[in-house]
Amino acid sequence: MSTAYESQLEVSVDVPARAPYSTVLKRGQELAIIDLGGNQAVDFLCYDANDTSKRYSAAATIAAQGNIFLTTGSVLRTQEGAPLLTVVADTCGRHDTLGGACSKESNSLRYGQHTRHQHACVENFLIEGAKWGLGKRDLVSNVNWYMNVPVEEDGTLGIVDGISAPGLEVRLRAETDVLVLVSNCPQINNPCNGFDPTPVRMVVISPGAGA
């Protein structure tokens, strides 16, 4: 683990390939998301832990920063514009806000009915969200950490080979108490995971707690 964390209290969890994860971050805590194998998309939703009707808004986040991509300094905002999480470090450099989460329905539409049985990110969100009283109506447009979705001059989107690499990290600071839902993306039909989903590491950091 990075020496930058040595004087801090950490809780580290390796999330298996294709699996969900959730946690509540207290205000001031940080979450490091580490791409262990490289080119692994991490689908991500977040909510005000004290009022989950206040949740991440891609539209509000993009409008406030004037950029569709996330990196150091980006603030994930609610639909009312309130800050939930701030990206305080990023060794990858660019993360997607537009590509959305794969589902059984989208897999069938894009890749054929033979893919419908495949587990997908929407199912992961529903499984993990149910632990916190959330359902399908609580799912909104999500962040895709490490996913490479360039926008062409004509406005078309493409999901292409990732720009991540083993050991790269994005770190988020909670600006209020925040519920985080993660799907370690199971997708094998496009290159967002290099066609081979791999584990990622989640590290919750309480600054100064171990000093």
Coordinates of C-alpha atoms in Angstrom, one line a residue:
M1 CA 0.0 0.0 0.0
S2 CA 1.2 3.5 -0.7
T3 CA 3.4 5.1 2.0
A4 CA 1.1 8.2 1.8
Y5 CA -1.4 6.2 3.8
E6 CA 0.9 5.0 6.6
S7 CA -0.3 7.4 9.3
Q8 CA -3.9 6.9 8.4
L9 CA -6.5 4.3 9.3
E10 CA -7.5 2.2 6.3
V11 CA -10.0 -0.5 5.6
S12 CA -9.2 -2.3 2.4
V13 CA -11.4 -4.7 0.5
D14 CA -10.7 -6.5 -2.8
V15 CA -13.8 -6.7 -4.9
P16 CA -13.8 -9.8 -7.1
A17 CA -14.4 -9.6 -10.8
R18 CA -18.1 -9.0 -11.7
A19 CA -19.1 -8.4 -8.0
P20 CA -20.9 -5.6 -6.3
Y21 CA -19.7 -3.5 -3.3
S22 CA -21.1 -0.8 -1.1
T23 CA -20.1 1.3 1.9
V24 CA -21.0 4.5 3.7
L25 CA -18.3 7.2 3.8
K26 CA -18.4 9.7 6.7
R27 CA -17.7 13.3 5.8
G28 CA -14.0 13.8 5.4
Q29 CA -13.2 10.1 4.7
E30 CA -11.7 9.1 1.4
L31 CA -12.3 6.2 -0.9
A32 CA -9.4 5.0 -3.1
I33 CA -10.4 2.8 -6.1
I34 CA -7.4 0.9 -7.3
D35 CA -7.4 -0.9 -10.7
L36 CA -5.4 -4.0 -9.8
G37 CA -5.2 -5.6 -13.2
G38 CA -5.6 -2.7 -15.5
N39 CA -8.5 -1.7 -17.9
Q40 CA -11.2 -2.6 -15.5
A41 CA -14.3 -0.4 -15.6
V42 CA -15.9 0.4 -12.2
D43 CA -19.5 1.5 -12.4
F44 CA -20.4 3.8 -9.5
L45 CA -23.4 5.5 -7.9
C46 CA -23.5 7.7 -4.8
Y47 CA -26.2 9.1 -2.5
D48 CA -26.5 11.4 0.5
A49 CA -26.5 8.7 3.2
N50 CA -28.9 10.7 5.3
D51 CA -31.4 11.3 2.5
T52 CA -31.0 9.0 -0.5
S53 CA -33.4 11.0 -2.6
K54 CA -30.4 13.3 -3.0
R55 CA -28.1 11.4 -5.4
Y56 CA -25.4 11.8 -8.0
S57 CA -26.6 13.8 -11.0
A58 CA -24.5 13.5 -14.2
A59 CA -26.2 16.5 -15.6
A60 CA -25.5 18.7 -12.6
T61 CA -21.9 17.5 -12.3
I62 CA -21.1 18.1 -16.0
A63 CA -22.8 21.5 -16.1
A64 CA -20.9 22.7 -13.0
Q65 CA -17.5 21.7 -14.2
G66 CA -18.1 22.3 -17.9
N67 CA -16.5 19.0 -18.8
I68 CA -18.0 15.5 -19.5
F69 CA -14.9 13.7 -18.1
L70 CA -13.9 13.4 -14.5
T71 CA -10.4 13.8 -13.0
T72 CA -8.6 15.5 -10.1
G73 CA -10.7 18.4 -8.9
S74 CA -14.0 17.2 -10.3
V75 CA -16.9 17.4 -7.8
L76 CA -19.7 14.8 -8.0
R77 CA -23.0 16.7 -7.3
T78 CA -26.6 16.0 -6.5
Q79 CA -29.4 17.1 -8.8
E80 CA -29.6 20.2 -6.5
G81 CA -25.9 21.0 -7.1
A82 CA -24.8 20.0 -3.6
P83 CA -21.3 18.3 -3.5
L84 CA -21.2 14.7 -2.6
L85 CA -17.6 13.6 -3.4
T86 CA -14.5 15.4 -4.7
V87 CA -11.8 13.7 -6.8
V88 CA -8.7 14.5 -4.8
A89 CA -6.2 12.3 -6.7
D90 CA -6.3 10.5 -10.1
T91 CA -3.4 8.7 -11.7
C92 CA -5.5 7.6 -14.7
G93 CA -6.5 11.0 -15.9
R94 CA -10.0 10.7 -17.4
H95 CA -13.2 8.9 -16.4
D96 CA -16.6 8.5 -18.1
T97 CA -19.9 10.1 -17.2
L98 CA -21.9 9.1 -20.3
G99 CA -21.6 5.4 -21.1
G100 CA -24.1 4.2 -18.5
A101 CA -24.4 0.8 -16.9
C102 CA -24.7 -2.4 -18.8
S103 CA -27.9 -4.5 -18.2
K104 CA -29.4 -7.7 -19.4
E105 CA -31.6 -5.6 -21.7
S106 CA -28.8 -3.5 -23.2
N107 CA -26.6 -6.6 -23.7
S108 CA -29.4 -8.2 -25.6
L109 CA -30.0 -5.2 -27.8
R110 CA -26.3 -4.5 -28.5
Y111 CA -24.9 -8.0 -28.7
G112 CA -27.7 -10.4 -29.3
Q113 CA -30.3 -12.4 -27.3
H114 CA -27.6 -15.1 -26.5
T115 CA -26.1 -12.6 -24.0
R116 CA -29.2 -12.0 -22.0
H117 CA -28.3 -14.5 -19.3
Q118 CA -25.1 -12.6 -18.6
H119 CA -24.8 -10.8 -15.3
A120 CA -24.5 -7.0 -15.6
C121 CA -24.0 -3.8 -13.7
V122 CA -27.7 -2.9 -13.3
E123 CA -28.2 -6.3 -11.6
N124 CA -25.2 -5.6 -9.3
F125 CA -26.6 -2.2 -8.4
L126 CA -30.0 -3.7 -7.6
I127 CA -28.5 -6.5 -5.5
E128 CA -26.3 -4.1 -3.5
G129 CA -28.8 -1.3 -3.3
A130 CA -31.4 -3.6 -1.8
K131 CA -29.2 -3.8 1.3
W132 CA -29.9 -0.1 1.8
G133 CA -33.5 0.0 0.9
L134 CA -32.9 1.2 -2.7
G135 CA -34.7 -0.2 -5.8
K136 CA -34.8 0.3 -9.6
R137 CA -36.4 3.7 -9.3
D138 CA -33.3 4.9 -7.4
L139 CA -30.9 4.0 -10.2
V140 CA -29.7 7.0 -12.2
S141 CA -26.9 7.7 -14.7
N142 CA -23.7 6.5 -13.2
V143 CA -20.0 7.2 -13.3
N144 CA -17.7 4.7 -15.0
W145 CA -14.3 4.9 -13.4
Y146 CA -11.4 3.9 -15.8
M147 CA -13.8 3.4 -18.7
N148 CA -12.7 5.0 -22.0
V149 CA -15.7 6.6 -23.8
P150 CA -14.4 9.2 -26.3
V151 CA -16.8 11.6 -28.0
E152 CA -16.3 12.0 -31.7
E153 CA -16.6 15.4 -33.5
D154 CA -20.1 14.3 -34.8
G155 CA -21.2 13.5 -31.2
T156 CA -21.1 9.7 -31.4
L157 CA -19.8 7.7 -28.5
G158 CA -17.6 4.7 -28.5
I159 CA -16.6 2.2 -25.8
V160 CA -12.9 1.5 -26.7
D161 CA -9.8 0.1 -25.2
G162 CA -9.1 1.5 -21.8
I163 CA -6.4 4.0 -20.8
S164 CA -5.9 2.5 -17.3
A165 CA -3.1 0.2 -16.2
P166 CA -2.3 -2.0 -13.2
G167 CA -2.1 -0.1 -10.0
L168 CA -3.7 3.2 -11.1
E169 CA -5.9 4.9 -8.6
V170 CA -8.7 7.4 -8.2
R171 CA -9.3 8.9 -4.8
L172 CA -12.5 10.5 -3.6
R173 CA -13.2 12.7 -0.5
A174 CA -16.7 12.7 1.0
E175 CA -18.1 16.2 1.4
T176 CA -21.0 14.8 3.4
D177 CA -22.0 11.3 4.6
V178 CA -22.2 9.4 1.4
L179 CA -23.6 6.0 0.4
V180 CA -21.5 4.4 -2.4
L181 CA -22.7 1.6 -4.7
V182 CA -20.2 -0.1 -7.0
S183 CA -20.5 -2.7 -9.7
N184 CA -17.1 -4.1 -10.7
C185 CA -18.2 -4.4 -14.3
P186 CA -18.9 -7.9 -15.6
Q187 CA -19.0 -6.8 -19.3
I188 CA -17.3 -9.2 -21.7
N189 CA -18.8 -8.1 -25.0
N190 CA -16.9 -4.8 -25.4
P191 CA -13.3 -3.7 -24.5
C192 CA -14.2 -1.7 -21.4
N193 CA -12.7 -4.5 -19.3
G194 CA -10.3 -5.8 -21.9
F195 CA -12.8 -8.7 -22.4
D196 CA -11.5 -10.1 -19.1
P197 CA -13.0 -8.7 -15.9
T198 CA -10.6 -8.5 -13.0
P199 CA -10.7 -7.5 -9.3
V200 CA -10.4 -4.0 -8.0
R201 CA -9.4 -2.7 -4.5
M202 CA -11.5 -0.3 -2.4
V203 CA -9.7 1.4 0.4
V204 CA -11.6 3.6 2.9
I205 CA -9.2 6.1 4.5
S206 CA -9.8 8.1 7.6
P207 CA -7.2 10.9 7.5
G208 CA -5.2 11.4 10.6
A209 CA -7.0 8.6 12.5
G210 CA -3.8 6.6 12.9
A211 CA -1.4 9.5 13.4

